[in-house]
PDB file of C-alpha atoms in Angstrom:
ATOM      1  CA  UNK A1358      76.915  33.104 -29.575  1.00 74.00           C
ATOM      2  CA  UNK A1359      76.164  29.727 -27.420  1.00 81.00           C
ATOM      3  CA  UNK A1360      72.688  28.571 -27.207  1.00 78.00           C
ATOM      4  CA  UNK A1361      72.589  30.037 -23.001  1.00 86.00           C
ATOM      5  CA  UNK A1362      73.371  33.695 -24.896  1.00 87.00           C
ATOM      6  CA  UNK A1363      71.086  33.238 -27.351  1.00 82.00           C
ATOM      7  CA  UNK A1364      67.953  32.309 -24.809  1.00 86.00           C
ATOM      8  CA  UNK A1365      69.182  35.042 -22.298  1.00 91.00           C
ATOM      9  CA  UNK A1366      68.813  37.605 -25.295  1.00 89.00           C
ATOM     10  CA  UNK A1367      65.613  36.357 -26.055  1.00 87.00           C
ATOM     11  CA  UNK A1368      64.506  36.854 -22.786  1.00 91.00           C
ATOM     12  CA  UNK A1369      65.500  40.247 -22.487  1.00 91.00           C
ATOM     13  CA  UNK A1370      63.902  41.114 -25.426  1.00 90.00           C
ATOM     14  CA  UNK A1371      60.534  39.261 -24.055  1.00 87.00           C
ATOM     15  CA  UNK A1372      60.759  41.334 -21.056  1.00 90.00           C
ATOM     16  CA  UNK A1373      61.122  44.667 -22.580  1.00 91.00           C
ATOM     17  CA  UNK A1374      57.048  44.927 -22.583  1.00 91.00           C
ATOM     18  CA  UNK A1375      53.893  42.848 -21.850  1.00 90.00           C
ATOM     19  CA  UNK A1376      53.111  42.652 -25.356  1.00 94.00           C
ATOM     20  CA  UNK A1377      55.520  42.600 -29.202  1.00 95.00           C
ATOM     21  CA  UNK A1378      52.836  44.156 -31.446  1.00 96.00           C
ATOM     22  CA  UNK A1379      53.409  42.337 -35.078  1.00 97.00           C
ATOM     23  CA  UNK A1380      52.792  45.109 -37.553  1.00 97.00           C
ATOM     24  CA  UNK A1381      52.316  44.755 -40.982  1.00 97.00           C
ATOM     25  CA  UNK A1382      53.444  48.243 -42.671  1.00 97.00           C
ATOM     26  CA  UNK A1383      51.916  48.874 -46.021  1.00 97.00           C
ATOM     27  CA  UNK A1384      53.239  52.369 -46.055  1.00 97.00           C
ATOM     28  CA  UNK A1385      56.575  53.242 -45.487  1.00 97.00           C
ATOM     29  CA  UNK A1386      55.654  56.952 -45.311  1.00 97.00           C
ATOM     30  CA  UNK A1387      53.891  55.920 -41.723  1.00 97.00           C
ATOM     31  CA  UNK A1388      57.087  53.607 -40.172  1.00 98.00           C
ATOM     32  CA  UNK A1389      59.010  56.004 -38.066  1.00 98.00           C
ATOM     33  CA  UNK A1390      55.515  57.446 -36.683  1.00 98.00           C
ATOM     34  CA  UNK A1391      54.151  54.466 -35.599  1.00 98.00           C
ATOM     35  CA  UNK A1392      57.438  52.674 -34.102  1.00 98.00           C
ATOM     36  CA  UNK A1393      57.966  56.926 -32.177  1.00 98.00           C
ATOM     37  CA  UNK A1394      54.213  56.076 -30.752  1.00 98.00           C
ATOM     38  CA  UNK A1395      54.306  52.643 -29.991  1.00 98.00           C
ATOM     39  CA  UNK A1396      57.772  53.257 -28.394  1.00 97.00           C
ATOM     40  CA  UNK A1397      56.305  56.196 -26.242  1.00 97.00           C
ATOM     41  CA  UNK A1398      53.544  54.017 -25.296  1.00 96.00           C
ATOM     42  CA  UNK A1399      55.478  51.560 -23.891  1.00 96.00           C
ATOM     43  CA  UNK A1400      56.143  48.998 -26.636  1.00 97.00           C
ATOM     44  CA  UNK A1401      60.034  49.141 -27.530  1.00 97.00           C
ATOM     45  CA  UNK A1402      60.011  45.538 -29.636  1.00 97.00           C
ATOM     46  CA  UNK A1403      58.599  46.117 -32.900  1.00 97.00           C
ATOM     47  CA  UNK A1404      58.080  42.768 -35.353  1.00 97.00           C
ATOM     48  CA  UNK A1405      58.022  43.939 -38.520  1.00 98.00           C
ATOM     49  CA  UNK A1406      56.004  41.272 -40.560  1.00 97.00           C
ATOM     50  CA  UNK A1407      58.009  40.738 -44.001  1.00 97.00           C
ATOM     51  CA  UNK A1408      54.469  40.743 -46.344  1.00 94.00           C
ATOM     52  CA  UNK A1409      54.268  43.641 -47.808  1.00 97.00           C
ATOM     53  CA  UNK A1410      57.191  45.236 -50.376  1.00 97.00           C
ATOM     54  CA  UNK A1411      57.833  48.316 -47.904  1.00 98.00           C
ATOM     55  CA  UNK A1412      58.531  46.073 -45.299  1.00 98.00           C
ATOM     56  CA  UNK A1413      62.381  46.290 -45.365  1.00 98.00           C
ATOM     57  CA  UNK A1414      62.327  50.369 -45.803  1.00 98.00           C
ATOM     58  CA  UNK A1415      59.718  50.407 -42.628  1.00 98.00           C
ATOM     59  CA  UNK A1416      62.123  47.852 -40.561  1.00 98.00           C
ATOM     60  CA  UNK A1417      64.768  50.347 -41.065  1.00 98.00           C
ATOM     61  CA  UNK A1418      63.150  53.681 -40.711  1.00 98.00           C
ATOM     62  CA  UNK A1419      61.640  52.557 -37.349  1.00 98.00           C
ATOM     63  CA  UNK A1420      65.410  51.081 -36.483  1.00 97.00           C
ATOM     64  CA  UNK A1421      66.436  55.066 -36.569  1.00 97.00           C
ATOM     65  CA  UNK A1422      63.925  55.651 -33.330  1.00 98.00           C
ATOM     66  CA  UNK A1423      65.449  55.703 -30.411  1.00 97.00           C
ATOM     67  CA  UNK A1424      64.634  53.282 -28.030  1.00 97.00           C
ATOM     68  CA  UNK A1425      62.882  50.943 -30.005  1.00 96.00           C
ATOM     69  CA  UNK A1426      64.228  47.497 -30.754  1.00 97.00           C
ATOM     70  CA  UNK A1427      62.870  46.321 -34.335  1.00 98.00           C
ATOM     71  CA  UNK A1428      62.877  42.668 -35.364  1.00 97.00           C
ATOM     72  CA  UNK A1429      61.572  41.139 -38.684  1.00 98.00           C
ATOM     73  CA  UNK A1430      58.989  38.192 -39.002  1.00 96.00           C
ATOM     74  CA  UNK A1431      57.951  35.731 -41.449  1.00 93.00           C
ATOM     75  CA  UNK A1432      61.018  35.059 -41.727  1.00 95.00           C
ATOM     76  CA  UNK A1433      61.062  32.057 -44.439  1.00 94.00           C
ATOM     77  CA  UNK A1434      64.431  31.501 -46.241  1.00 94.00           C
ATOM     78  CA  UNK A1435      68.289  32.817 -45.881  1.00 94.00           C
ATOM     79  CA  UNK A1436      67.860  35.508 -47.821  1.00 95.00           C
ATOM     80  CA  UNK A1437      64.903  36.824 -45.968  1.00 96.00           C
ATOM     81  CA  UNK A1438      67.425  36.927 -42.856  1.00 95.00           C
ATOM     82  CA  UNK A1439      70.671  38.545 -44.414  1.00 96.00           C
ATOM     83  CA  UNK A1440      68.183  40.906 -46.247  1.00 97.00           C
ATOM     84  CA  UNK A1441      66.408  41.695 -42.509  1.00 97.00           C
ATOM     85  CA  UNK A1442      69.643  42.239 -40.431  1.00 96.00           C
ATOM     86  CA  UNK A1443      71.107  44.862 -43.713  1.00 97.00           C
ATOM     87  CA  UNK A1444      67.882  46.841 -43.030  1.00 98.00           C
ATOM     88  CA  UNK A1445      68.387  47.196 -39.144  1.00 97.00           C
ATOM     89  CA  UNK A1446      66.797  44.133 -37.983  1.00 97.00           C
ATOM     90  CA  UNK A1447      67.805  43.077 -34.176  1.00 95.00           C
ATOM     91  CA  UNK A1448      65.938  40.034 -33.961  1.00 94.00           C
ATOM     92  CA  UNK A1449      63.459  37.775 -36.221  1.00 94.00           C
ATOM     93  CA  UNK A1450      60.665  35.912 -35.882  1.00 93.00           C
ATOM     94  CA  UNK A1451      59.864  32.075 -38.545  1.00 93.00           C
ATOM     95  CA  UNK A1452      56.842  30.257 -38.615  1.00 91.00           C
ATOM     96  CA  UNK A1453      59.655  27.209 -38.795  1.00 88.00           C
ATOM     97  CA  UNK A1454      63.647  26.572 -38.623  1.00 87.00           C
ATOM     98  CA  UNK A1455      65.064  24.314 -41.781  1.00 89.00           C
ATOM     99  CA  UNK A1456      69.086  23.758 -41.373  1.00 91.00           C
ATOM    100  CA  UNK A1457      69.804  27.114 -43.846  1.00 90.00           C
ATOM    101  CA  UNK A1458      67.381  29.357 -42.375  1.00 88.00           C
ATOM    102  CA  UNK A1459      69.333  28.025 -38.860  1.00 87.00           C
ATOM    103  CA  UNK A1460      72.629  28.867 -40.639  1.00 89.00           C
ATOM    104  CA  UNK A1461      71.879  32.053 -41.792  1.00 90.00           C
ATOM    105  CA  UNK A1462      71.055  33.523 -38.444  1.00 85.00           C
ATOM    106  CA  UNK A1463      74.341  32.048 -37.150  1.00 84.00           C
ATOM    107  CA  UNK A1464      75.813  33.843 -40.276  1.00 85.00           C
TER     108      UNK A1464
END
């Protein structure tokens, strides 16, 4: 993907709604609920903050609802990534970008 792609995905995603809520799911049980409601409401893009030890099992319960695009934040190191994108993830969010963290998303 060239850098042009990448920023013309990132726009589309940016334009899917006024707002990306950041969600921080403590209970997997509630995932798929909350991403069918906030996807009914108007709110496809989901950022699923990675804080809290559900957070993978929410990111891809609430990847299953249809119409919803669910990303992963707080993204920190390589692993965090590869372990986002196996659980659904179709875009992340980093407080930073170090050279691996880079290469792992080009990965």
């Amino acid at each position: 993907m060239t850098p042009h792609e990448a920023s013309q995905q990132t726009e589309a995603l940016c334009r899917l709604a006024p707002v990306i809520p950041v969600l921080i799911v403590s209970d997997v049980a509630h995932a798929r609920r909350l991403a069918e409601a906030l996807v009914r409401g108007g709110l496809p893009a989901l950022e699923v903050t990675l804080r809290t030890p559900c957070a993978l099992e929410a990111i891809a319960e609430m990847s299953a609802v249809e119409g919803g695009v669910v990303g992963a934040g707080t993204l920190l190191t390589a692993a965090d990534v590869s372990a986002a994108k196996r659980a659904g993830a179709l875009f992340g969010v980093s407080p930073g970008a170090t050279p691996a963290l880079l290469d792992a998303c080009v990965a």
